[in-house]
GROMACS .gro file of C-alpha atoms in nm:
model
  449
    1MET     CA    1  -0.563   0.671   4.402
    2LYS     CA    2  -0.525   0.313   4.278
    3THR     CA    3  -0.254   0.150   4.073
    4ASP     CA    4  -0.434  -0.140   3.904
    5ASN     CA    5  -0.430  -0.116   3.526
    6ARG     CA    6  -0.790  -0.241   3.516
    7ASN     CA    7  -0.898   0.094   3.651
    8LEU     CA    8  -0.818   0.253   3.315
    9GLN     CA    9  -1.158   0.296   3.156
   10ARG     CA   10  -1.241   0.156   2.811
   11THR     CA   11  -1.437   0.463   2.705
   12MET     CA   12  -1.282   0.540   2.365
   13THR     CA   13  -1.465   0.434   2.050
   14SER     CA   14  -1.361   0.404   1.686
   15ARG     CA   15  -1.446   0.768   1.613
   16HIS     CA   16  -1.234   0.880   1.910
   17ILE     CA   17  -0.917   0.693   1.818
   18THR     CA   18  -0.955   0.771   1.448
   19MET     CA   19  -0.963   1.141   1.530
   20MET     CA   20  -0.679   1.096   1.780
   21ALA     CA   21  -0.459   0.946   1.510
   22LEU     CA   22  -0.550   1.234   1.282
   23GLY     CA   23  -0.490   1.478   1.566
   24GLY     CA   24  -0.145   1.331   1.624
   25ALA     CA   25  -0.043   1.332   1.260
   26ILE     CA   26  -0.208   1.650   1.129
   27GLY     CA   27  -0.027   1.910   1.335
   28ALA     CA   28   0.290   2.115   1.316
   29GLY     CA   29   0.440   1.875   1.062
   30LEU     CA   30   0.171   1.970   0.813
   31PHE     CA   31   0.105   2.334   0.897
   32LYS     CA   32   0.457   2.448   0.984
   33GLY     CA   33   0.685   2.169   0.858
   34SER     CA   34   0.528   2.205   0.514
   35SER     CA   35   0.739   2.517   0.454
   36SER     CA   36   1.062   2.330   0.531
   37ALA     CA   37   0.968   2.029   0.318
   38ILE     CA   38   0.877   2.245   0.017
   39ASP     CA   39   1.201   2.442   0.056
   40MET     CA   40   1.399   2.115   0.046
   41ALA     CA   41   1.222   1.930  -0.235
   42GLY     CA   42   1.029   2.190  -0.433
   43PRO     CA   43   0.723   2.055  -0.616
   44SER     CA   44   0.858   1.698  -0.578
   45VAL     CA   45   0.744   1.722  -0.216
   46ILE     CA   46   0.418   1.573  -0.350
   47LEU     CA   47   0.608   1.257  -0.444
   48ALA     CA   48   0.783   1.253  -0.104
   49TYR     CA   49   0.450   1.255   0.082
   50LEU     CA   50   0.309   0.988  -0.150
   51ILE     CA   51   0.604   0.758  -0.076
   52GLY     CA   52   0.573   0.828   0.296
   53GLY     CA   53   0.197   0.760   0.285
   54ILE     CA   54   0.245   0.420   0.119
   55ILE     CA   55   0.507   0.323   0.380
   56LEU     CA   56   0.271   0.437   0.656
   57LEU     CA   57  -0.007   0.224   0.508
   58PHE     CA   58   0.207  -0.092   0.522
   59ILE     CA   59   0.328  -0.021   0.878
   60MET     CA   60  -0.018   0.051   1.016
   61GLN     CA   61  -0.167  -0.261   0.858
   62GLY     CA   62   0.093  -0.468   1.042
   63LEU     CA   63   0.020  -0.286   1.367
   64ALA     CA   64  -0.354  -0.353   1.329
   65GLU     CA   65  -0.292  -0.723   1.264
   66MET     CA   66  -0.078  -0.757   1.577
   67ALA     CA   67  -0.334  -0.565   1.787
   68VAL     CA   68  -0.612  -0.802   1.679
   69ALA     CA   69  -0.395  -1.109   1.753
   70ASN     CA   70  -0.311  -0.974   2.101
   71SER     CA   71  -0.626  -0.805   2.228
   72GLY     CA   72  -0.491  -0.799   2.584
   73ALA     CA   73  -0.207  -0.564   2.491
   74ARG     CA   74  -0.204  -0.215   2.641
   75THR     CA   75   0.075  -0.042   2.445
   76PHE     CA   76   0.346  -0.110   2.188
   77ARG     CA   77   0.564  -0.286   2.443
   78ASP     CA   78   0.304  -0.554   2.504
   79LEU     CA   79   0.276  -0.615   2.130
   80VAL     CA   80   0.650  -0.621   2.062
   81GLN     CA   81   0.794  -0.791   2.373
   82SER     CA   82   0.629  -1.127   2.313
   83ILE     CA   83   0.757  -1.122   1.954
   84LEU     CA   84   1.102  -0.960   1.949
   85GLY     CA   85   1.206  -0.981   2.314
   86LYS     CA   86   1.268  -0.742   2.602
   87TYR     CA   87   1.531  -0.507   2.461
   88PRO     CA   88   1.346  -0.407   2.138
   89ALA     CA   89   1.028  -0.359   2.345
   90TYR     CA   90   1.213  -0.148   2.604
   91PHE     CA   91   1.385   0.056   2.335
   92LEU     CA   92   1.058   0.111   2.147
   93ASP     CA   93   0.874   0.217   2.460
   94TRP     CA   94   1.130   0.479   2.555
   95ILE     CA   95   1.198   0.623   2.208
   96TYR     CA   96   0.822   0.647   2.160
   97TRP     CA   97   0.795   0.832   2.490
   98LYS     CA   98   1.090   1.051   2.393
   99MET     CA   99   0.931   1.122   2.054
  100TRP     CA  100   0.610   1.255   2.205
  101VAL     CA  101   0.762   1.459   2.487
  102LEU     CA  102   1.000   1.628   2.242
  103ASN     CA  103   0.718   1.670   1.992
  104ILE     CA  104   0.485   1.844   2.236
  105ALA     CA  105   0.775   2.071   2.336
  106ALA     CA  106   0.840   2.158   1.970
  107GLU     CA  107   0.472   2.213   1.898
  108SER     CA  108   0.423   2.439   2.197
  109VAL     CA  109   0.677   2.671   2.032
  110VAL     CA  110   0.502   2.645   1.694
  111ALA     CA  111   0.169   2.726   1.860
  112ALA     CA  112   0.335   3.033   2.012
  113ILE     CA  113   0.462   3.139   1.667
  114PHE     CA  114   0.106   3.137   1.531
  115LEU     CA  115  -0.020   3.322   1.840
  116GLN     CA  116   0.235   3.593   1.761
  117TYR     CA  117   0.040   3.657   1.440
  118TRP     CA  118  -0.209   3.837   1.667
  119LEU     CA  119   0.016   3.919   1.962
  120PRO     CA  120   0.344   4.037   1.809
  121GLY     CA  121   0.443   4.220   2.126
  122TYR     CA  122   0.466   3.902   2.335
  123PRO     CA  123   0.781   3.683   2.335
  124ILE     CA  124   0.764   3.321   2.218
  125TRP     CA  125   0.828   3.175   2.562
  126ILE     CA  126   0.531   3.347   2.731
  127LEU     CA  127   0.289   3.232   2.460
  128ALA     CA  128   0.435   2.878   2.467
  129LEU     CA  129   0.382   2.871   2.844
  130ALA     CA  130   0.016   2.971   2.808
  131VAL     CA  131  -0.048   2.692   2.554
  132SER     CA  132   0.134   2.440   2.774
  133VAL     CA  133  -0.086   2.518   3.075
  134LEU     CA  134  -0.401   2.478   2.862
  135VAL     CA  135  -0.300   2.136   2.722
  136THR     CA  136  -0.202   2.012   3.069
  137ALA     CA  137  -0.545   2.108   3.207
  138VAL     CA  138  -0.735   1.923   2.931
  139ASN     CA  139  -0.537   1.602   2.988
  140LEU     CA  140  -0.596   1.607   3.363
  141LEU     CA  141  -0.971   1.577   3.303
  142SER     CA  142  -1.135   1.237   3.243
  143VAL     CA  143  -1.038   1.024   2.943
  144LYS     CA  144  -1.385   1.073   2.796
  145VAL     CA  145  -1.355   1.454   2.819
  146PHE     CA  146  -1.007   1.436   2.666
  147ALA     CA  147  -1.128   1.209   2.382
  148GLU     CA  148  -1.429   1.432   2.308
  149THR     CA  149  -1.208   1.744   2.310
  150GLU     CA  150  -0.963   1.579   2.074
  151TYR     CA  151  -1.246   1.458   1.850
  152TRP     CA  152  -1.389   1.807   1.799
  153LEU     CA  153  -1.049   1.973   1.760
  154ALA     CA  154  -0.955   1.720   1.492
  155LEU     CA  155  -1.295   1.759   1.323
  156ILE     CA  156  -1.249   2.138   1.301
  157LYS     CA  157  -0.912   2.117   1.131
  158ILE     CA  158  -1.025   1.842   0.893
  159THR     CA  159  -1.324   2.054   0.791
  160VAL     CA  160  -1.100   2.352   0.721
  161ILE     CA  161  -0.854   2.141   0.523
  162ILE     CA  162  -1.144   2.031   0.303
  163VAL     CA  163  -1.246   2.398   0.258
  164PHE     CA  164  -0.881   2.477   0.180
  165ILE     CA  165  -0.874   2.206  -0.089
  166LEU     CA  166  -1.194   2.332  -0.252
  167ALA     CA  167  -1.082   2.697  -0.240
  168GLY     CA  168  -0.739   2.603  -0.377
  169LEU     CA  169  -0.891   2.416  -0.670
  170VAL     CA  170  -1.106   2.720  -0.752
  171LEU     CA  171  -0.799   2.947  -0.751
  172LEU     CA  172  -0.612   2.701  -0.972
  173LEU     CA  173  -0.884   2.634  -1.228
  174VAL     CA  174  -1.133   2.924  -1.230
  175THR     CA  175  -1.100   3.283  -1.353
  176PHE     CA  176  -1.321   3.531  -1.168
  177GLY     CA  177  -1.315   3.910  -1.119
  178ASP     CA  178  -0.954   4.027  -1.119
  179HIS     CA  179  -0.826   3.676  -1.053
  180ALA     CA  180  -0.689   3.469  -1.341
  181ALA     CA  181  -0.676   3.090  -1.305
  182VAL     CA  182  -0.324   3.010  -1.185
  183GLY     CA  183  -0.296   2.673  -1.357
  184PHE     CA  184  -0.007   2.435  -1.295
  185SER     CA  185   0.296   2.613  -1.436
  186ASN     CA  186   0.449   2.653  -1.088
  187LEU     CA  187   0.501   2.276  -1.079
  188THR     CA  188   0.769   2.301  -1.348
  189ASP     CA  189   0.887   2.665  -1.330
  190ASN     CA  190   1.171   2.782  -1.104
  191GLY     CA  191   1.400   2.485  -1.162
  192GLY     CA  192   1.151   2.216  -1.259
  193PHE     CA  193   0.968   1.948  -1.059
  194PHE     CA  194   1.295   1.838  -0.892
  195PRO     CA  195   1.472   2.176  -0.842
  196ASN     CA  196   1.711   2.035  -0.581
  197GLY     CA  197   1.750   1.694  -0.742
  198SER     CA  198   1.723   1.359  -0.567
  199LYS     CA  199   1.910   1.498  -0.265
  200GLY     CA  200   1.629   1.747  -0.203
  201LEU     CA  201   1.371   1.468  -0.220
  202ILE     CA  202   1.567   1.249   0.025
  203THR     CA  203   1.626   1.538   0.266
  204ALA     CA  204   1.256   1.620   0.266
  205MET     CA  205   1.177   1.260   0.366
  206LEU     CA  206   1.290   1.341   0.720
  207VAL     CA  207   1.017   1.607   0.744
  208VAL     CA  208   0.771   1.371   0.574
  209ILE     CA  209   0.833   1.088   0.820
  210TYR     CA  210   0.813   1.333   1.109
  211SER     CA  211   0.486   1.471   0.972
  212TYR     CA  212   0.323   1.128   0.946
  213GLY     CA  213   0.454   1.025   1.287
  214GLY     CA  214   0.178   1.015   1.545
  215THR     CA  215  -0.061   0.795   1.349
  216GLU     CA  216   0.076   0.493   1.536
  217ILE     CA  217  -0.069   0.637   1.858
  218ILE     CA  218  -0.353   0.392   1.790
  219GLY     CA  219  -0.119   0.131   1.942
  220VAL     CA  220  -0.119   0.319   2.274
  221THR     CA  221  -0.499   0.340   2.307
  222LEU     CA  222  -0.548  -0.037   2.337
  223ALA     CA  223  -0.614  -0.040   2.713
  224GLU     CA  224  -0.882   0.231   2.689
  225THR     CA  225  -1.057   0.125   2.369
  226LYS     CA  226  -1.382  -0.072   2.352
  227ASN     CA  227  -1.342  -0.397   2.154
  228PRO     CA  228  -0.990  -0.314   2.024
  229GLU     CA  229  -0.980  -0.623   1.801
  230LYS     CA  230  -1.265  -0.471   1.595
  231VAL     CA  231  -1.209  -0.101   1.646
  232VAL     CA  232  -0.835  -0.081   1.567
  233PRO     CA  233  -0.846  -0.229   1.211
  234LYS     CA  234  -1.144  -0.006   1.128
  235ALA     CA  235  -0.964   0.301   1.263
  236VAL     CA  236  -0.647   0.213   1.069
  237ARG     CA  237  -0.834   0.183   0.740
  238SER     CA  238  -1.025   0.510   0.775
  239THR     CA  239  -0.732   0.704   0.919
  240LEU     CA  240  -0.488   0.616   0.642
  241ILE     CA  241  -0.718   0.727   0.361
  242ARG     CA  242  -0.778   1.059   0.533
  243ILE     CA  243  -0.417   1.130   0.627
  244ILE     CA  244  -0.280   1.060   0.280
  245SER     CA  245  -0.557   1.274   0.128
  246PHE     CA  246  -0.508   1.556   0.374
  247TYR     CA  247  -0.136   1.573   0.301
  248ILE     CA  248  -0.090   1.500  -0.069
  249ILE     CA  249  -0.378   1.708  -0.206
  250PRO     CA  250  -0.302   2.020   0.006
  251PHE     CA  251   0.067   2.004  -0.091
  252PHE     CA  252  -0.029   1.972  -0.457
  253ILE     CA  253  -0.242   2.286  -0.422
  254ILE     CA  254   0.027   2.482  -0.233
  255VAL     CA  255   0.312   2.417  -0.480
  256SER     CA  256   0.077   2.481  -0.772
  257LEU     CA  257  -0.050   2.813  -0.638
  258ILE     CA  258   0.273   2.950  -0.488
  259PRO     CA  259   0.624   2.930  -0.642
  260TRP     CA  260   0.806   2.678  -0.422
  261ASN     CA  261   1.101   2.912  -0.360
  262GLU     CA  262   0.872   3.177  -0.206
  263VAL     CA  263   0.706   2.955   0.054
  264ASN     CA  264   0.975   2.938   0.321
  265GLY     CA  265   1.062   3.307   0.322
  266VAL     CA  266   0.757   3.424   0.514
  267PRO     CA  267   0.664   3.367   0.880
  268GLU     CA  268   0.308   3.245   0.828
  269SER     CA  269   0.203   2.895   0.722
  270PRO     CA  270   0.152   2.824   0.348
  271PHE     CA  271  -0.208   2.750   0.441
  272VAL     CA  272  -0.251   3.104   0.568
  273MET     CA  273  -0.087   3.237   0.249
  274VAL     CA  274  -0.340   3.055   0.030
  275PHE     CA  275  -0.635   3.185   0.232
  276GLN     CA  276  -0.495   3.537   0.192
  277MET     CA  277  -0.500   3.479  -0.185
  278ILE     CA  278  -0.872   3.402  -0.171
  279GLY     CA  279  -0.939   3.761  -0.069
  280ILE     CA  280  -1.214   3.691   0.183
  281PRO     CA  281  -1.196   3.951   0.463
  282GLY     CA  282  -1.039   3.796   0.771
  283ALA     CA  283  -0.966   3.466   0.594
  284ASP     CA  284  -0.603   3.474   0.706
  285HIS     CA  285  -0.712   3.518   1.070
  286ILE     CA  286  -0.959   3.231   1.043
  287MET     CA  287  -0.693   3.002   0.898
  288ASN     CA  288  -0.439   3.108   1.158
  289ALA     CA  289  -0.688   3.017   1.431
  290VAL     CA  290  -0.750   2.677   1.277
  291VAL     CA  291  -0.378   2.607   1.242
  292LEU     CA  292  -0.337   2.699   1.608
  293LEU     CA  293  -0.618   2.462   1.709
  294ALA     CA  294  -0.463   2.188   1.494
  295ILE     CA  295  -0.131   2.217   1.672
  296ILE     CA  296  -0.296   2.219   2.016
  297SER     CA  297  -0.487   1.908   1.905
  298SER     CA  298  -0.161   1.736   1.812
  299MET     CA  299  -0.007   1.833   2.147
  300ASN     CA  300  -0.315   1.692   2.318
  301SER     CA  301  -0.264   1.355   2.148
  302GLY     CA  302   0.107   1.361   2.224
  303LEU     CA  303   0.061   1.421   2.594
  304TYR     CA  304  -0.192   1.138   2.606
  305GLY     CA  305   0.041   0.894   2.428
  306SER     CA  306   0.351   0.975   2.633
  307SER     CA  307   0.167   0.963   2.967
  308ARG     CA  308   0.016   0.619   2.891
  309VAL     CA  309   0.360   0.478   2.807
  310LEU     CA  310   0.491   0.609   3.140
  311TYR     CA  311   0.185   0.474   3.320
  312THR     CA  312   0.224   0.116   3.195
  313GLN     CA  313   0.595   0.126   3.276
  314ALA     CA  314   0.503   0.213   3.635
  315VAL     CA  315   0.229  -0.052   3.655
  316ASP     CA  316   0.487  -0.313   3.557
  317GLY     CA  317   0.731  -0.190   3.821
  318ARG     CA  318   0.990  -0.058   3.575
  319ILE     CA  319   0.978   0.297   3.711
  320PRO     CA  320   0.850   0.441   4.044
  321LYS     CA  321   0.493   0.335   4.127
  322ILE     CA  322   0.381   0.694   4.178
  323PHE     CA  323   0.341   0.726   3.799
  324SER     CA  324   0.078   0.448   3.801
  325ARG     CA  325  -0.156   0.628   4.038
  326LEU     CA  326  -0.496   0.721   3.897
  327SER     CA  327  -0.712   1.017   3.990
  328LYS     CA  328  -1.083   0.985   4.073
  329LYS     CA  329  -1.142   1.045   3.701
  330LYS     CA  330  -0.925   0.736   3.623
  331VAL     CA  331  -0.650   0.953   3.475
  332PRO     CA  332  -0.277   0.883   3.543
  333VAL     CA  333  -0.223   1.230   3.685
  334TYR     CA  334   0.142   1.197   3.791
  335ALA     CA  335   0.242   1.042   3.458
  336ILE     CA  336   0.074   1.334   3.281
  337LEU     CA  337   0.248   1.591   3.502
  338MET     CA  338   0.585   1.424   3.442
  339CYS     CA  339   0.532   1.438   3.065
  340THR     CA  340   0.420   1.799   3.075
  341SER     CA  341   0.760   1.887   3.217
  342ALA     CA  342   0.881   1.853   2.856
  343LEU     CA  343   0.642   2.132   2.759
  344TYR     CA  344   0.808   2.363   3.005
  345LEU     CA  345   1.150   2.245   2.889
  346GLY     CA  346   1.043   2.360   2.542
  347VAL     CA  347   0.950   2.695   2.692
  348LEU     CA  348   1.301   2.725   2.843
  349ILE     CA  349   1.470   2.629   2.515
  350SER     CA  350   1.261   2.887   2.331
  351LEU     CA  351   1.402   3.154   2.563
  352PHE     CA  352   1.733   3.108   2.380
  353ALA     CA  353   1.645   2.951   2.043
  354GLY     CA  354   1.311   3.123   1.979
  355SER     CA  355   1.134   3.005   1.663
  356LYS     CA  356   1.436   2.791   1.564
  357THR     CA  357   1.343   2.545   1.842
  358PHE     CA  358   1.101   2.363   1.611
  359GLU     CA  359   1.354   2.300   1.331
  360PHE     CA  360   1.611   2.178   1.583
  361LEU     CA  361   1.380   1.926   1.751
  362MET     CA  362   1.214   1.812   1.427
  363GLY     CA  363   1.533   1.642   1.299
  364SER     CA  364   1.566   1.420   1.606
  365LEU     CA  365   1.194   1.338   1.594
  366GLY     CA  366   1.220   1.225   1.231
  367TYR     CA  367   1.488   0.971   1.325
  368THR     CA  368   1.273   0.840   1.608
  369VAL     CA  369   0.965   0.787   1.392
  370LEU     CA  370   1.183   0.591   1.146
  371PHE     CA  371   1.303   0.355   1.419
  372ILE     CA  372   0.954   0.312   1.565
  373TRP     CA  373   0.820   0.211   1.224
  374LEU     CA  374   1.111  -0.026   1.163
  375ILE     CA  375   1.058  -0.206   1.496
  376ILE     CA  376   0.683  -0.241   1.427
  377ALA     CA  377   0.759  -0.382   1.080
  378PHE     CA  378   1.014  -0.638   1.207
  379ALA     CA  379   0.773  -0.741   1.485
  380HIS     CA  380   0.500  -0.794   1.227
  381LEU     CA  381   0.725  -1.018   1.017
  382LYS     CA  382   0.814  -1.235   1.314
  383SER     CA  383   0.459  -1.243   1.451
  384ARG     CA  384   0.346  -1.444   1.148
  385LYS     CA  385   0.612  -1.708   1.217
  386GLN     CA  386   0.485  -1.745   1.573
  387GLN     CA  387   0.131  -1.792   1.445
  388SER     CA  388   0.243  -2.049   1.185
  389GLY     CA  389   0.099  -1.870   0.884
  390LYS     CA  390  -0.205  -1.654   0.830
  391PRO     CA  391  -0.360  -1.525   1.156
  392SER     CA  392  -0.726  -1.553   1.241
  393GLY     CA  393  -0.932  -1.234   1.224
  394TYR     CA  394  -0.770  -0.934   1.056
  395ALA     CA  395  -0.485  -1.022   0.817
  396VAL     CA  396  -0.269  -0.802   0.593
  397LYS     CA  397  -0.301  -0.871   0.221
  398TRP     CA  398   0.014  -0.945   0.019
  399PHE     CA  399   0.214  -1.035   0.328
  400PRO     CA  400   0.518  -1.036   0.357
  401TYR     CA  401   0.582  -0.827   0.045
  402THR     CA  402   0.426  -0.506   0.181
  403THR     CA  403   0.614  -0.531   0.511
  404TRP     CA  404   0.948  -0.600   0.342
  405ALA     CA  405   0.886  -0.312   0.101
  406ALA     CA  406   0.832  -0.080   0.398
  407ILE     CA  407   1.148  -0.202   0.574
  408ILE     CA  408   1.367  -0.161   0.264
  409ALA     CA  409   1.226   0.187   0.195
  410LEU     CA  410   1.278   0.296   0.556
  411LEU     CA  411   1.638   0.172   0.559
  412MET     CA  412   1.710   0.358   0.234
  413ILE     CA  413   1.555   0.675   0.376
  414LEU     CA  414   1.760   0.632   0.696
  415ILE     CA  415   2.086   0.609   0.499
  416GLY     CA  416   1.991   0.915   0.294
  417ILE     CA  417   1.896   1.114   0.602
  418ILE     CA  418   2.224   1.031   0.780
  419PHE     CA  419   2.417   1.188   0.492
  420THR     CA  420   2.193   1.493   0.454
  421THR     CA  421   2.101   1.585   0.813
  422SER     CA  422   2.293   1.813   1.048
  423VAL     CA  423   2.573   1.629   1.230
  424ILE     CA  424   2.464   1.792   1.556
  425VAL     CA  425   2.107   1.657   1.529
  426THR     CA  426   2.232   1.309   1.436
  427THR     CA  427   2.485   1.305   1.721
  428ILE     CA  428   2.234   1.419   1.985
  429THR     CA  429   1.984   1.157   1.869
  430LEU     CA  430   2.250   0.884   1.877
  431CYS     CA  431   2.349   0.985   2.230
  432ILE     CA  432   1.985   0.956   2.342
  433TYR     CA  433   1.961   0.606   2.192
  434ILE     CA  434   2.287   0.500   2.357
  435PHE     CA  435   2.161   0.631   2.692
  436ILE     CA  436   1.838   0.428   2.659
  437THR     CA  437   2.042   0.118   2.575
  438LEU     CA  438   2.276   0.171   2.873
  439THR     CA  439   1.981   0.208   3.111
  440TYR     CA  440   1.847  -0.124   2.982
  441ILE     CA  441   2.182  -0.297   3.045
  442TRP     CA  442   2.201  -0.142   3.392
  443LYS     CA  443   1.847  -0.249   3.484
  444LYS     CA  444   1.907  -0.597   3.351
  445ARG     CA  445   2.214  -0.635   3.571
  446LEU     CA  446   2.005  -0.526   3.870
  447HIS     CA  447   1.741  -0.784   3.763
  448GLN     CA  448   1.480  -0.511   3.725
  449ILE     CA  449   1.396  -0.631   3.372
   0.00000   0.00000   0.00000
C-alpha cells in the first residue's frame, strides 16, 4: 500500500458526484425524519423546507466558487484553511467527520426499522449489523465501483419519488372508483397551517437542516473528480434544483393527503402510507424497499465522505499514517474501517435505545450541519477579499447579499434551536465541540499543527 495522495484516482464524473450529493441528502432525513418534522410544524413544514432549501442554495454556490478558485483542494480543510486559518479548518474537518460517522450510525438503525417491516421477529441490532456489513463491503471496493453503486441507488430512489409525486397528485385531484379527490383541506384543518405556531416551525428547522445536510459532500470529492473546476459548479446547480423539488413537493403531497397529526403515530414512513392509499397490491412493500435502498445509499455516501476526511488528515501527518494507506484498488481501506466502527457503535446503542437511537442522534447532527454551513459561508465572504473582488471563472450572483442572508438565517435558526432542543442533546454536542477544540490546542502546543 502507498500513502501518496496522488494515488487517489480521479474517476468520478459530474453524474457521479451529483448522485452522491443526492444520495447523501435524500436519506433518513426525508423518509424517516419527515414524520418528526411534520409532527413539529404541521403543514407549515412546507415553508420550513423552502427556507432551508434557499439557505442551502446560497451555501452551495459559495462552496462551488471556492472550489473553482482552488482546484488543487482535496477536501473542505484545503478550501477553508487558506482563507480562515488553521483552527476553523481543523474544527470543520472534525465536525464534518463526526457528522457523517454519527449519521451512518443513525441511519443503520433506521434501515433496520424498515427491514423490520418484513422481519418483525428480528431485533433492531441484528438487522442494523447486517446493513453495516453490506455498506462496509461496498466501500472497500474501488472508487469507480462505489460511485457506480451510489449512482444507481440514487437513481432508483429519485425515480420512485417522481412516481410518488405523480401518484400523490392523482389522489389529491382525481376522483376514481371508490376514491374521492382529497383536495387540500388538510392544509388548514386540525389547527390550521401553523398548528404549533412559530415555535413549531423553528423546532422543525433542526430536522430540516439535518435533512439537507450531506449535499456539501461535493466538497469532499475534489481529489477524485475529473476537472473539478468545471464539474463542481455544474453538479451544484443540478443538485440543488433536484433536492429542493424532491423535498418540498413530496411534503406538500404528504400533508395534503394525510392529516398532519396522524403522520407520526405509525411506525412506517409517510411515503409508505401514501403508497398504501393508492391501493396497488404490494405497493407498500415496493415503497418500503425503495426507502431502505435510499437509506443504504445515504450511508454509502456518508462512509465515503468520512473516510476521505480521515485519509487526508493522515496524508498531512495529523493522525497516524496507517489511515493514509491505499489498497490495490486505490481505496483508503484503514480509514474506511475506522469510520465503519461508528456503524457498529450504532448497533451497540440500538441494543439499549432501539428505534429511539435515530431521534437522539439527529439532534446533534442538526447542530453540526448548521456549523458546517456557517463556516463555509464565512470562508466564502473572506475569499472574495483575498481575490480583490470578483473571481475568475465561476462567480456567485448577488454577492455578498446571498451569503450574508444565509449567515443571518442560520444564526437565527441556531438561537431558536438552542431554546427548543433537548438540553441533553445540546450539552452532548457542546462537549464534543469543546473536545475537538482542546485537541487542537494540545496539538498546537506539541507543534503538530
